[in-house]
Every structure is written in C-alpha cells, then in structure tokens.
mmCIF file of C-alpha atoms in Angstrom:
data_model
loop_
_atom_site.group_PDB
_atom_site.id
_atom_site.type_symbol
_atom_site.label_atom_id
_atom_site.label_comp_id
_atom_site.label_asym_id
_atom_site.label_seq_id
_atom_site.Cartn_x
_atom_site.Cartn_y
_atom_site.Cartn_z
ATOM 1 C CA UNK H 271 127.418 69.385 77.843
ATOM 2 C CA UNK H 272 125.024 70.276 74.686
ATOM 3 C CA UNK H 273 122.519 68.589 76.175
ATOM 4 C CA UNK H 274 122.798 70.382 79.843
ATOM 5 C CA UNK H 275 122.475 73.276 77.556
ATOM 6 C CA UNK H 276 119.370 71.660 75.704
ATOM 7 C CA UNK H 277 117.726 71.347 79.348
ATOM 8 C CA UNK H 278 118.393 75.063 80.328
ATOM 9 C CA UNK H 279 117.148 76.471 76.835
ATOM 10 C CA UNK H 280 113.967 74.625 77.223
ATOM 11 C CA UNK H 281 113.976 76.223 80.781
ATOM 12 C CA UNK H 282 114.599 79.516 79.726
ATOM 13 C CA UNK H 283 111.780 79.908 77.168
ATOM 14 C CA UNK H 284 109.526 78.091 79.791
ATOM 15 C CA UNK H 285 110.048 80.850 81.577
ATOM 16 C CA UNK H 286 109.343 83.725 79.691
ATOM 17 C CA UNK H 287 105.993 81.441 77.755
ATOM 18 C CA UNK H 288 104.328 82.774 80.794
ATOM 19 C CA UNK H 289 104.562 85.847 83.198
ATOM 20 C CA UNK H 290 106.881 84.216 85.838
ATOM 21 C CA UNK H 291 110.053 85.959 84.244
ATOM 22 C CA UNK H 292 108.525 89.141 83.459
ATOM 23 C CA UNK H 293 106.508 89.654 86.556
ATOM 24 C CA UNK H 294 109.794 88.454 88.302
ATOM 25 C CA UNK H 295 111.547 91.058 86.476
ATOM 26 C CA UNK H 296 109.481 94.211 86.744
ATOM 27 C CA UNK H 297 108.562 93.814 90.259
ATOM 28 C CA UNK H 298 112.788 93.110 91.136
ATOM 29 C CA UNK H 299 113.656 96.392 89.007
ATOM 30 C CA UNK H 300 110.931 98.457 90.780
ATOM 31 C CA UNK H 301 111.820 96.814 94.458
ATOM 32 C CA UNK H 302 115.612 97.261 93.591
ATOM 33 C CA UNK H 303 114.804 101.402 92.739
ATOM 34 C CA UNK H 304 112.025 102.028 95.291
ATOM 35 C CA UNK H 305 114.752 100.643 98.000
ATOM 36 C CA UNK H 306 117.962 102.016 96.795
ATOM 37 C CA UNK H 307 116.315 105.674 96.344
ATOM 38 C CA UNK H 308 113.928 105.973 99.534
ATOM 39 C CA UNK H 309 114.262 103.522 101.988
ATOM 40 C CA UNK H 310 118.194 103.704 101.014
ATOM 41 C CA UNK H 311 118.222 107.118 101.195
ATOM 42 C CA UNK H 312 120.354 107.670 97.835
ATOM 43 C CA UNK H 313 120.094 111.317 97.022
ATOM 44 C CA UNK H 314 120.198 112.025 101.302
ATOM 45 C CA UNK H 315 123.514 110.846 101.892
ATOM 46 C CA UNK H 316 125.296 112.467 99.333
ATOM 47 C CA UNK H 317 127.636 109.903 98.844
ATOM 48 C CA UNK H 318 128.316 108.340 94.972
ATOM 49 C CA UNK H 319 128.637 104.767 95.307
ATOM 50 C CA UNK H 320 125.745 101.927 95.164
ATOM 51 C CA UNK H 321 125.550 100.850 98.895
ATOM 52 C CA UNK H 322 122.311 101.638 99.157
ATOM 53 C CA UNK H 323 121.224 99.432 96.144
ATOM 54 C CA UNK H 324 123.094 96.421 97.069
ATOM 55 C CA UNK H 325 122.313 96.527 101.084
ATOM 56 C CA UNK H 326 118.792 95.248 100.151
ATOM 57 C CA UNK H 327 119.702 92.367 97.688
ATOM 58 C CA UNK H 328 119.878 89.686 100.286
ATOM 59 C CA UNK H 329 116.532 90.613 101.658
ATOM 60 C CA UNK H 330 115.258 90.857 97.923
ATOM 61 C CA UNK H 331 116.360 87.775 97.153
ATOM 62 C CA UNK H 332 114.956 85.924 100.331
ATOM 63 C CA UNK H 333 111.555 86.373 98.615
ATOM 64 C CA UNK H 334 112.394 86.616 95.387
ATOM 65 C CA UNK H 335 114.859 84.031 94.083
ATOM 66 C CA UNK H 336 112.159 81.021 96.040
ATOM 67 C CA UNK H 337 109.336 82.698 93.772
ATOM 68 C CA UNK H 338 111.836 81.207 90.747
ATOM 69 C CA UNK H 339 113.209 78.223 92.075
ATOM 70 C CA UNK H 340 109.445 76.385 93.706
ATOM 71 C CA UNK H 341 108.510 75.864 90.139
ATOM 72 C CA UNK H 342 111.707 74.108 88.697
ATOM 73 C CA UNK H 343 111.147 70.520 90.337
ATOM 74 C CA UNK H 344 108.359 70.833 91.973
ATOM 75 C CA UNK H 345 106.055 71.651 88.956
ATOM 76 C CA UNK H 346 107.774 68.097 86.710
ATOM 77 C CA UNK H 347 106.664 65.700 89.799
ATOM 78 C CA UNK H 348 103.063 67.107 90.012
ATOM 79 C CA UNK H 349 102.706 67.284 86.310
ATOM 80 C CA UNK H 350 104.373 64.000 85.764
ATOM 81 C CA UNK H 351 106.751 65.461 83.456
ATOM 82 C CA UNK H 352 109.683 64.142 85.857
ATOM 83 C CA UNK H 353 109.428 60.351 84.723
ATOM 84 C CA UNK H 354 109.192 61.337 81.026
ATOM 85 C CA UNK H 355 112.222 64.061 81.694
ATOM 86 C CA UNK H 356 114.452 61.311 83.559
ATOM 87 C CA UNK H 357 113.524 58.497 80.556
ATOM 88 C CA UNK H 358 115.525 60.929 78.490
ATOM 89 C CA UNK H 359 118.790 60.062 77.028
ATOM 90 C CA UNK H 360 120.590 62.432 79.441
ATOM 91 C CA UNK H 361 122.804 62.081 82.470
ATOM 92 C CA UNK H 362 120.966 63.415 85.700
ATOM 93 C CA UNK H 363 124.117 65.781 86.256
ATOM 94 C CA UNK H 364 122.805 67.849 82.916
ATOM 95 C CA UNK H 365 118.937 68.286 84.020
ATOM 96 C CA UNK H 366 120.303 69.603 87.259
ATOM 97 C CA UNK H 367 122.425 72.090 85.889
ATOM 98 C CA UNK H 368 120.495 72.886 83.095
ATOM 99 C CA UNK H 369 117.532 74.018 85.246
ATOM 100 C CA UNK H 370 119.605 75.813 87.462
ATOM 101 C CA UNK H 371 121.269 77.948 84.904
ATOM 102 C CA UNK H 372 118.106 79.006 83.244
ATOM 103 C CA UNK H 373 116.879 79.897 86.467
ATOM 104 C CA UNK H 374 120.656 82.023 87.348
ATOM 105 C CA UNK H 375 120.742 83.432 83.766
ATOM 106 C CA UNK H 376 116.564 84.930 84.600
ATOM 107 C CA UNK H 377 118.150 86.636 87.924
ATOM 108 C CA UNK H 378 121.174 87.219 86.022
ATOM 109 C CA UNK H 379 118.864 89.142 83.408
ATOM 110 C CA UNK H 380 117.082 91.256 86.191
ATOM 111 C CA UNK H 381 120.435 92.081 87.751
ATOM 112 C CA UNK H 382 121.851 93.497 84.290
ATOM 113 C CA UNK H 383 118.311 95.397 84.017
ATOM 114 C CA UNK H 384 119.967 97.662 86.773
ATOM 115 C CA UNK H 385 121.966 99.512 84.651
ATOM 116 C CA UNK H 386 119.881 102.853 84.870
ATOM 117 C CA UNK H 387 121.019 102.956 88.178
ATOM 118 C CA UNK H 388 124.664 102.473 87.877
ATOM 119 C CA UNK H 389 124.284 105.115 84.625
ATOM 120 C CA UNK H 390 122.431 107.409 87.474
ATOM 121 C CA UNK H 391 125.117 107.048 90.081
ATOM 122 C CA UNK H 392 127.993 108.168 87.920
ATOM 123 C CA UNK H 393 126.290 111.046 86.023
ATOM 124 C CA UNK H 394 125.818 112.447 89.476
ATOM 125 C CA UNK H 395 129.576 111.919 91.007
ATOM 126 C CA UNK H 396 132.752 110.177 90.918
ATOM 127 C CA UNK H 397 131.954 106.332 91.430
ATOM 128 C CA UNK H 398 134.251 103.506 92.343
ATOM 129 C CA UNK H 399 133.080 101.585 89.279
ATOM 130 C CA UNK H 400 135.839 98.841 90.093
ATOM 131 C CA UNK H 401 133.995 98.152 93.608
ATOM 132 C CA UNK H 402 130.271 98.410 91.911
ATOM 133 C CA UNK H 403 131.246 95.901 89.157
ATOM 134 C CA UNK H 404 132.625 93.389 92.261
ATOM 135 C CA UNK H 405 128.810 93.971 94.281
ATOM 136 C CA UNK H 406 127.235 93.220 90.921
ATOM 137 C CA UNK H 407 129.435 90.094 90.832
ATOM 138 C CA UNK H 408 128.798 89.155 94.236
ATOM 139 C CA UNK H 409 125.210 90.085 94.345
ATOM 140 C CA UNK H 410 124.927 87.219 91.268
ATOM 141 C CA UNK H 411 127.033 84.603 93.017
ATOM 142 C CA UNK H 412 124.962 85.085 96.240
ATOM 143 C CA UNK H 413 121.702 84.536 94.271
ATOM 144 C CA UNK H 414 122.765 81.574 92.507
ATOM 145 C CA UNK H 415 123.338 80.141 96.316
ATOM 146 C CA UNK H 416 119.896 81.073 97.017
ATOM 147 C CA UNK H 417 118.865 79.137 93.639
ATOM 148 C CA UNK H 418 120.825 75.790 94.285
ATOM 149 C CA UNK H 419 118.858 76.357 98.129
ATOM 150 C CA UNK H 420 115.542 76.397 96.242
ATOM 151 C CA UNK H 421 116.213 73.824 93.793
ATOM 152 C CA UNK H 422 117.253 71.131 96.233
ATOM 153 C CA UNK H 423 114.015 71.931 98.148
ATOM 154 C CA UNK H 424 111.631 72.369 95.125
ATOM 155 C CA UNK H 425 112.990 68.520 94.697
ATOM 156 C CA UNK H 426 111.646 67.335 97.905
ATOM 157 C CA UNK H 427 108.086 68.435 97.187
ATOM 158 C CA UNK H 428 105.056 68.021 94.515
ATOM 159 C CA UNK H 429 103.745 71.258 96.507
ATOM 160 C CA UNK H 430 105.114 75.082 94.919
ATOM 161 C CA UNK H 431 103.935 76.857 97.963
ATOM 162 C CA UNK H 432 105.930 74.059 100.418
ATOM 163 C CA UNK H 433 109.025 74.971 98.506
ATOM 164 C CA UNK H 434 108.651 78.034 98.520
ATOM 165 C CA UNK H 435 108.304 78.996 102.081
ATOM 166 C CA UNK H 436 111.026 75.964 103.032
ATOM 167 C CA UNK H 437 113.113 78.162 100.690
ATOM 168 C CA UNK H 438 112.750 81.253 102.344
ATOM 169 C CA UNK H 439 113.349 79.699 106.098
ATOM 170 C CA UNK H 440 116.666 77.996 105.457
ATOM 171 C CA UNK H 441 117.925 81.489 102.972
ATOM 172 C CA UNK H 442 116.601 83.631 106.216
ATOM 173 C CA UNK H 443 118.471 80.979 108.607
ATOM 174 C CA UNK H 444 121.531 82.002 106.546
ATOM 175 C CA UNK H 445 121.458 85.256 106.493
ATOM 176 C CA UNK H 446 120.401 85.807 110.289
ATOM 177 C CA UNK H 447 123.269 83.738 110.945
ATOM 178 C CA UNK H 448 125.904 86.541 111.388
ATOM 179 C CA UNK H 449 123.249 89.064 112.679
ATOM 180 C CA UNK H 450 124.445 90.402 115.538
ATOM 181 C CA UNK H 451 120.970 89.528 117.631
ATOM 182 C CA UNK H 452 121.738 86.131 116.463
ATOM 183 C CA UNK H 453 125.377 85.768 117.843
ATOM 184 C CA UNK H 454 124.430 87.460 121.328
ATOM 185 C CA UNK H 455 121.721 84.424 121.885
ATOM 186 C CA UNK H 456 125.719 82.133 121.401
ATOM 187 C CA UNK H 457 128.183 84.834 122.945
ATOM 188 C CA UNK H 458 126.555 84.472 126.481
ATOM 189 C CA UNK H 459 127.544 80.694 126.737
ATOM 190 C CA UNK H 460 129.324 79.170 123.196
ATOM 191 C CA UNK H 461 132.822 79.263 122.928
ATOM 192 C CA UNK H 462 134.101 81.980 120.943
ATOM 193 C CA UNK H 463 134.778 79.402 118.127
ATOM 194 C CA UNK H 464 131.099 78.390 118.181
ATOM 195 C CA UNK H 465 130.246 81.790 117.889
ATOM 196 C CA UNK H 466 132.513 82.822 114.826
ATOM 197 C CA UNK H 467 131.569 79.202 112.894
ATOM 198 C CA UNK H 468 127.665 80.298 113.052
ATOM 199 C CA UNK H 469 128.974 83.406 111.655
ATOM 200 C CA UNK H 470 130.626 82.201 108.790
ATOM 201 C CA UNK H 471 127.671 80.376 107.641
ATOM 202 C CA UNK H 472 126.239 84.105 106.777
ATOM 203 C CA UNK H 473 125.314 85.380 103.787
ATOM 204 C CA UNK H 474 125.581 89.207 105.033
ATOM 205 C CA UNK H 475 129.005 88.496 106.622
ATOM 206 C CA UNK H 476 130.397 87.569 102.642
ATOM 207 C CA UNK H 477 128.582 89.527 100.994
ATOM 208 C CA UNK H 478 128.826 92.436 103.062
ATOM 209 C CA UNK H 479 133.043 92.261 102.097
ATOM 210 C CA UNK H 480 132.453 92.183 98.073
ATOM 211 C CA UNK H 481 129.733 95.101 97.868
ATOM 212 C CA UNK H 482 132.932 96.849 99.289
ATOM 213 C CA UNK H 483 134.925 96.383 96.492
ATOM 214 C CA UNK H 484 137.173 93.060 98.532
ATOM 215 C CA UNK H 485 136.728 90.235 96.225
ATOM 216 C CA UNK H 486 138.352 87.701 99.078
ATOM 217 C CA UNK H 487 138.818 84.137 97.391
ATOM 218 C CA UNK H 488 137.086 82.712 100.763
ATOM 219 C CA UNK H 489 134.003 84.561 99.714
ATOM 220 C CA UNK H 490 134.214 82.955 96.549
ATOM 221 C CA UNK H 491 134.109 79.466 97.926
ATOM 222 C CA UNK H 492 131.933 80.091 100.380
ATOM 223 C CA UNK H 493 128.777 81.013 97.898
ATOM 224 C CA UNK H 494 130.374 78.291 95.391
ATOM 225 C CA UNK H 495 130.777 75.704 97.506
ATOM 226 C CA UNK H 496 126.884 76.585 98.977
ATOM 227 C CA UNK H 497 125.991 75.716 95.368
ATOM 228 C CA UNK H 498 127.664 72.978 94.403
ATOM 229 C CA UNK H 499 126.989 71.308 97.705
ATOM 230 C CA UNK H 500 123.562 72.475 97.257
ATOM 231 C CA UNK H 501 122.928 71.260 93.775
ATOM 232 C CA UNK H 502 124.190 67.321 94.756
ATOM 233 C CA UNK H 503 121.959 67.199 96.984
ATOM 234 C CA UNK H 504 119.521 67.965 94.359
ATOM 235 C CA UNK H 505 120.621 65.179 92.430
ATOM 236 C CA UNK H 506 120.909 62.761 95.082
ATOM 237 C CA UNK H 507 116.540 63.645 96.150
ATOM 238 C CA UNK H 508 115.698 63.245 92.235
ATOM 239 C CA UNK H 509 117.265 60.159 91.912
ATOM 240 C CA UNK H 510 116.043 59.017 95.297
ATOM 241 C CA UNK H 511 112.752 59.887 94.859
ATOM 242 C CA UNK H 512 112.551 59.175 91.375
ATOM 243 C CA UNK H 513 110.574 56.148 91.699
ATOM 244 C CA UNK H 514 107.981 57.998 93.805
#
C-alpha cells in the first residue's frame, strides 16, 4: 500500500512541476463559473440550489478529465520510463492505482476550488446543502470513471493526442447513451429491454439522480464498478504490452 502511495506522490508533484495542473485548474474554475452563471442562467431563475453548476460537469469533464489522463501512460512508453517504472520493486496493482489517484485527487482539487460558488449560493437563499454536498460527491465519482476511461486508453498508445481524443469518444458514447435522440434511433425497432440496457450505460441517467440530492446505491456501483472494471483493464494492456 505505501508504495501505491509512493507512485501517486511522485504523480502528484509531476503534475504540478509543470502547468498541466494549474492550467487544468484555472481554466475548470473559470468554465465551471462562466457556465453555471450565464449559460446556466443562475441569477435568472431565481431558484437557490446548484443545478445549474453541476448540469455542465459531464460535458466539462468530456474534455477535461482526457486532457489529465493522455499523459499518465502514454507519456512512460514514449519516454521509456515504463520499462524502468515496471523493473521496480512494486506490484503492477500499485502503479495503476497510484497514477490514478494522483490524477482523481488533481480533479478532486479543482472540484473543492468551487467553494466560492457554493458560499455564493447560500448567502443569496436557503440551499439544500444536504443535496449539493451529494452532486459534489457524485460529480467526483463520475470523474474518476472518466479517469479509469482515460487511463486504460492512455495505456494502449505512445501517442497523447490518440488518447486523448479515444478518451473523449468512448466518455461521449457514455453519456449520449441515455440521450433521448439516442434511444429514439432503438425505440423504433429494439425491444424495450434493449432500449432501457443502452440507457443504463449513461452517465447523465446516474448522475442526473445524485445532483438531486438521491444517493441510490445502484448509482454507486454503476460509476465504481466503471472504474474498477476500467482500471483492470489497464493492468491487463501494461502488462500485455509491456514487452513492446
């Protein structure tokens, strides 16, 4: 376990050595405010609660969250860093996680950097804080999905951009999945069953339940069982392509 958390400290200040993490950062704070008070029309609907703010994480993290997780594998196999990294007296379980929760705990950071907004919402009404403090919790379990998405991918390449634009079609596949537009193209002809299974695989369907205060335990597996499934199949393409 210490040396899982070895692997994500040296991942962490790798991070923030160069501008990734606070480019990442500033430009997800001033995204998360530009959205939440014009496109989400905050101050228009004179409602106090934090719809508007968490409506647009998905679509934040489509682009986002790939712009973190290209760089975690992708960047050891074209540096050559990989074979020295693997030749390490660690299991491959602990580089996996390690990188991943460096990578979480940098989205993690940016979601916390919210605050102001939260602070805003509840000088200016009455907030359900209890349903607020379940979006911020599902807002961070959805993104770590995204991450184990991006790490698995950033595995199969030497090639940052590849991964990153793999990353965002399969997170956009998921989230389109329970878009109405989507379902109609199934509805016409699928079974109904059909239908409600491509649903399921949505991220808006699960996370549209928790940013309304329903922390349902099938949620909960859902993004968690996205990572974990996720993150073996990241160790199962290191160790298959490890002598690459």
């Amino acid at each position: 376990m210490s040396k899982m958390w070895s692997i994500a400290r040296r991942e962490w200040n790798s991070y923030f050595a160069t501008p990734l993490a606070y480019v990442f950062i500033a430009i997800f704070l001033m995204l998360s405010a530009a959205f939440t008070f014009y496109l989400g029309n905050f101050y228009e609907r004179g409602q106090a609660d934090l719809l508007p703010f968490f409506n647009f994480h998905p679509w934040l993290y489509l682009f986002l969250v790939p712009a973190i997780s290209m760089r975690s594998w992708a960047e050891e196999r074209k540096s050559g860093t990989l074979e020295l990294l693997l030749t390490l007296p660690l299991k491959l379980r602990d580089a996996v996680l390690g990188k991943f929760f460096a990578a979480w705990g940098v989205v993690g950071l940016s979601l916390l950097l919210t605050f102001p907004i939260w602070l805003t919402v509840n000088y200016l009404g009455d907030p359900d804080n209890g349903a607020i403090l379940a979006s911020y919790l599902g807002s961070f379990i959805m993104a770590g999905a995204f991450l184990a998405i991006g790490q698995a991918i950033s595995a199969l390449t030497n090639n940052q951009v590849v991964a990153f634009i793999l990353t965002v079609v399969v997170c956009l596949l998921l989230i389109l999945a329970g878009h109405p537009m989507v379902l109609d193209v199934f509805s016409g002809w699928a079974p109904q069953s059909v239908v409600d299974t491509i649903a399921s695989f949505s991220f808006l369907a699960h996370f549209d339940a928790i940013q309304k205060g329903v922390i349902d335990i099938r949620d909960l597996i859902y993004f968690g069982g996205l990572m974990a499934t996720w993150l073996i199949a990241t160790a199962i393409i290191i160790d298959m392509k490890k002598a690459d």
